[in-house]
Amino acid sequence: MSDLADRFAVSAVTVRKDLLVLQGEGRLVRTHGGAIATGERPTEGLFDMRERLQAAEKTLIGAAAANLVVDGESIALDASTTALSLARQLKARKGWDRLTVITNGLRIALELAGSPGITVVMPGGTVRSEAMSLVGGLGNAAFGQINVQKAFVGAVGFTIGSGLSDATEEEALTKRSFVAVAREVIAIVDHTKWGRVAFATFCPTDRISAVVTGGDAPADMVRDLRSSGIDVRFVGANAGTSLATLRGTGVRVRRASGKGQVTANEE
């Protein structure tokens, strides 16, 4: 990021804004500290490229989030690659009797299609190929008629002040519909999303019930979230490092049994 700012003689803030615009146009994929160009055919494989970023961490986040799902619920999954990891875990878990999954993610719907005991519901809308999603007001109008126990949403950025944010208003609009009808909102975000603000906020921080994330989350943000009553759960090998950082900041920690998952609780 600093290299780009120096090269073009602009501020880091300007670089971040320009990268977000280019990402919204499908011309690159943002990464931690930079970006990856998508080449001459920007929509081809863009979802697959994003899926490969922090892949192991997303798998662990998906597994931990899947453990929060109870049979008989209606849950919402956005079209994020982390939500796809969650969907795969739900499919592998089996034993479902009547789980309903509402999603605007085409890849997620295909992943869960035909899974015994899982009903997949998709809103109408326009296909957004770079995200493999359905977006638009046509589908969002249906959300006022359904009840959702838990909404699992990924994000491009997450800060205390701006909440969960996305790079495009199209995706943010659909995610706001999920948030509006859900009893609980669970953020599923890898460690690269913390401390970043993307173009459009779709969920204010005070609407979040829980956050499932990898290690390296900023200790001050975790402390503020916990002081607001928001559950923060760490997964993966880096969770121990994060806990060591949290100790001494007024946060008490405990380990969940047997799944490499850690829950941080305010002391």
PDB file of N, CA and C in Angstrom, residues 24-58:
ATOM      1  N   GLY A  24     -14.600  -3.208  -7.028  1.00  0.00           N
ATOM      2  CA  GLY A  24     -16.017  -3.187  -7.369  1.00  0.00           C
ATOM      3  C   GLY A  24     -16.259  -3.386  -8.847  1.00  0.00           C
ATOM      4  N   GLU A  25     -15.309  -2.976  -9.681  1.00  0.00           N
ATOM      5  CA  GLU A  25     -15.421  -3.160 -11.131  1.00  0.00           C
ATOM      6  C   GLU A  25     -14.928  -4.534 -11.582  1.00  0.00           C
ATOM      7  N   GLY A  26     -14.449  -5.334 -10.629  1.00  0.00           N
ATOM      8  CA  GLY A  26     -13.973  -6.667 -10.966  1.00  0.00           C
ATOM      9  C   GLY A  26     -12.598  -6.704 -11.592  1.00  0.00           C
ATOM     10  N   ARG A  27     -11.838  -5.616 -11.444  1.00  0.00           N
ATOM     11  CA  ARG A  27     -10.530  -5.550 -12.094  1.00  0.00           C
ATOM     12  C   ARG A  27      -9.396  -6.018 -11.203  1.00  0.00           C
ATOM     13  N   LEU A  28      -9.668  -6.207  -9.902  1.00  0.00           N
ATOM     14  CA  LEU A  28      -8.667  -6.737  -8.992  1.00  0.00           C
ATOM     15  C   LEU A  28      -9.354  -7.321  -7.771  1.00  0.00           C
ATOM     16  N   VAL A  29      -8.585  -8.047  -6.971  1.00  0.00           N
ATOM     17  CA  VAL A  29      -9.055  -8.592  -5.701  1.00  0.00           C
ATOM     18  C   VAL A  29      -8.173  -8.025  -4.606  1.00  0.00           C
ATOM     19  N   ARG A  30      -8.785  -7.390  -3.600  1.00  0.00           N
ATOM     20  CA  ARG A  30      -8.023  -6.841  -2.496  1.00  0.00           C
ATOM     21  C   ARG A  30      -7.433  -7.960  -1.655  1.00  0.00           C
ATOM     22  N   THR A  31      -6.205  -7.794  -1.215  1.00  0.00           N
ATOM     23  CA  THR A  31      -5.555  -8.713  -0.284  1.00  0.00           C
ATOM     24  C   THR A  31      -5.023  -7.897   0.874  1.00  0.00           C
ATOM     25  N   HIS A  32      -4.536  -8.574   1.894  1.00  0.00           N
ATOM     26  CA  HIS A  32      -3.997  -7.865   3.049  1.00  0.00           C
ATOM     27  C   HIS A  32      -2.760  -7.080   2.624  1.00  0.00           C
ATOM     28  N   GLY A  33      -2.859  -5.768   2.617  1.00  0.00           N
ATOM     29  CA  GLY A  33      -1.732  -4.917   2.280  1.00  0.00           C
ATOM     30  C   GLY A  33      -1.549  -4.639   0.807  1.00  0.00           C
ATOM     31  N   GLY A  34      -2.476  -5.088  -0.039  1.00  0.00           N
ATOM     32  CA  GLY A  34      -2.301  -4.849  -1.466  1.00  0.00           C
ATOM     33  C   GLY A  34      -3.464  -5.352  -2.281  1.00  0.00           C
ATOM     34  N   ALA A  35      -3.173  -5.836  -3.508  1.00  0.00           N
ATOM     35  CA  ALA A  35      -4.231  -6.289  -4.403  1.00  0.00           C
ATOM     36  C   ALA A  35      -3.631  -7.209  -5.449  1.00  0.00           C
ATOM     37  N   ILE A  36      -4.513  -8.043  -6.056  1.00  0.00           N
ATOM     38  CA  ILE A  36      -4.116  -8.944  -7.133  1.00  0.00           C
ATOM     39  C   ILE A  36      -4.927  -8.588  -8.364  1.00  0.00           C
ATOM     40  N   ALA A  37      -4.263  -8.305  -9.482  1.00  0.00           N
ATOM     41  CA  ALA A  37      -4.967  -8.011 -10.722  1.00  0.00           C
ATOM     42  C   ALA A  37      -5.632  -9.266 -11.245  1.00  0.00           C
ATOM     43  N   THR A  38      -6.813  -9.098 -11.841  1.00  0.00           N
ATOM     44  CA  THR A  38      -7.554 -10.253 -12.345  1.00  0.00           C
ATOM     45  C   THR A  38      -7.326 -10.503 -13.825  1.00  0.00           C
ATOM     46  N   GLY A  39      -6.547  -9.676 -14.494  1.00  0.00           N
ATOM     47  CA  GLY A  39      -6.212  -9.920 -15.888  1.00  0.00           C
ATOM     48  C   GLY A  39      -7.231  -9.342 -16.847  1.00  0.00           C
ATOM     49  N   GLU A  40      -7.183  -9.804 -18.108  1.00  0.00           N
ATOM     50  CA  GLU A  40      -8.015  -9.230 -19.156  1.00  0.00           C
ATOM     51  C   GLU A  40      -9.471  -9.648 -19.050  1.00  0.00           C
ATOM     52  N   ARG A  41      -9.753 -10.759 -18.380  1.00  0.00           N
ATOM     53  CA  ARG A  41     -11.133 -11.219 -18.252  1.00  0.00           C
ATOM     54  C   ARG A  41     -11.502 -11.161 -16.778  1.00  0.00           C
ATOM     55  N   PRO A  42     -11.910  -9.990 -16.291  1.00  0.00           N
ATOM     56  CA  PRO A  42     -12.025  -9.749 -14.871  1.00  0.00           C
ATOM     57  C   PRO A  42     -13.038 -10.614 -14.148  1.00  0.00           C
ATOM     58  N   THR A  43     -14.117 -11.022 -14.820  1.00  0.00           N
ATOM     59  CA  THR A  43     -15.133 -11.785 -14.107  1.00  0.00           C
ATOM     60  C   THR A  43     -14.824 -13.273 -14.097  1.00  0.00           C
ATOM     61  N   GLU A  44     -13.959 -13.743 -14.964  1.00  0.00           N
ATOM     62  CA  GLU A  44     -13.688 -15.167 -15.040  1.00  0.00           C
ATOM     63  C   GLU A  44     -12.820 -15.597 -13.855  1.00  0.00           C
ATOM     64  N   GLY A  45     -13.363 -16.489 -13.026  1.00  0.00           N
ATOM     65  CA  GLY A  45     -12.568 -17.021 -11.922  1.00  0.00           C
ATOM     66  C   GLY A  45     -12.372 -16.072 -10.765  1.00  0.00           C
ATOM     67  N   LEU A  46     -13.050 -14.923 -10.734  1.00  0.00           N
ATOM     68  CA  LEU A  46     -12.822 -13.969  -9.655  1.00  0.00           C
ATOM     69  C   LEU A  46     -13.243 -14.555  -8.316  1.00  0.00           C
ATOM     70  N   PHE A  47     -14.397 -15.202  -8.279  1.00  0.00           N
ATOM     71  CA  PHE A  47     -14.850 -15.834  -7.042  1.00  0.00           C
ATOM     72  C   PHE A  47     -13.844 -16.892  -6.598  1.00  0.00           C
ATOM     73  N   ASP A  48     -13.348 -17.685  -7.545  1.00  0.00           N
ATOM     74  CA  ASP A  48     -12.374 -18.729  -7.210  1.00  0.00           C
ATOM     75  C   ASP A  48     -11.086 -18.129  -6.665  1.00  0.00           C
ATOM     76  N   MET A  49     -10.673 -16.995  -7.200  1.00  0.00           N
ATOM     77  CA  MET A  49      -9.471 -16.333  -6.700  1.00  0.00           C
ATOM     78  C   MET A  49      -9.662 -15.892  -5.254  1.00  0.00           C
ATOM     79  N   ARG A  50     -10.811 -15.299  -4.952  1.00  0.00           N
ATOM     80  CA  ARG A  50     -11.082 -14.857  -3.596  1.00  0.00           C
ATOM     81  C   ARG A  50     -11.190 -16.045  -2.646  1.00  0.00           C
ATOM     82  N   GLU A  51     -11.708 -17.140  -3.160  1.00  0.00           N
ATOM     83  CA  GLU A  51     -11.854 -18.334  -2.324  1.00  0.00           C
ATOM     84  C   GLU A  51     -10.502 -18.867  -1.873  1.00  0.00           C
ATOM     85  N   ARG A  52      -9.485 -18.697  -2.692  1.00  0.00           N
ATOM     86  CA  ARG A  52      -8.148 -19.192  -2.352  1.00  0.00           C
ATOM     87  C   ARG A  52      -7.443 -18.329  -1.310  1.00  0.00           C
ATOM     88  N   LEU A  53      -7.873 -17.089  -1.147  1.00  0.00           N
ATOM     89  CA  LEU A  53      -7.246 -16.212  -0.162  1.00  0.00           C
ATOM     90  C   LEU A  53      -7.661 -16.629   1.244  1.00  0.00           C
ATOM     91  N   GLN A  54      -6.685 -16.845   2.143  1.00  0.00           N
ATOM     92  CA  GLN A  54      -6.951 -17.267   3.524  1.00  0.00           C
ATOM     93  C   GLN A  54      -7.841 -18.515   3.558  1.00  0.00           C
ATOM     94  N   ALA A  55      -7.611 -19.440   2.628  1.00  0.00           N
ATOM     95  CA  ALA A  55      -8.491 -20.599   2.478  1.00  0.00           C
ATOM     96  C   ALA A  55      -8.556 -21.450   3.742  1.00  0.00           C
ATOM     97  N   ALA A  56      -7.415 -21.734   4.343  1.00  0.00           N
ATOM     98  CA  ALA A  56      -7.411 -22.581   5.545  1.00  0.00           C
ATOM     99  C   ALA A  56      -8.166 -21.907   6.688  1.00  0.00           C
ATOM    100  N   GLU A  57      -7.953 -20.615   6.836  1.00  0.00           N
ATOM    101  CA  GLU A  57      -8.634 -19.873   7.892  1.00  0.00           C
ATOM    102  C   GLU A  57     -10.146 -19.870   7.660  1.00  0.00           C
ATOM    103  N   LYS A  58     -10.563 -19.689   6.417  1.00  0.00           N
ATOM    104  CA  LYS A  58     -11.994 -19.686   6.105  1.00  0.00           C
ATOM    105  C   LYS A  58     -12.630 -21.047   6.387  1.00  0.00           C
TER     106      LYS A  58
END
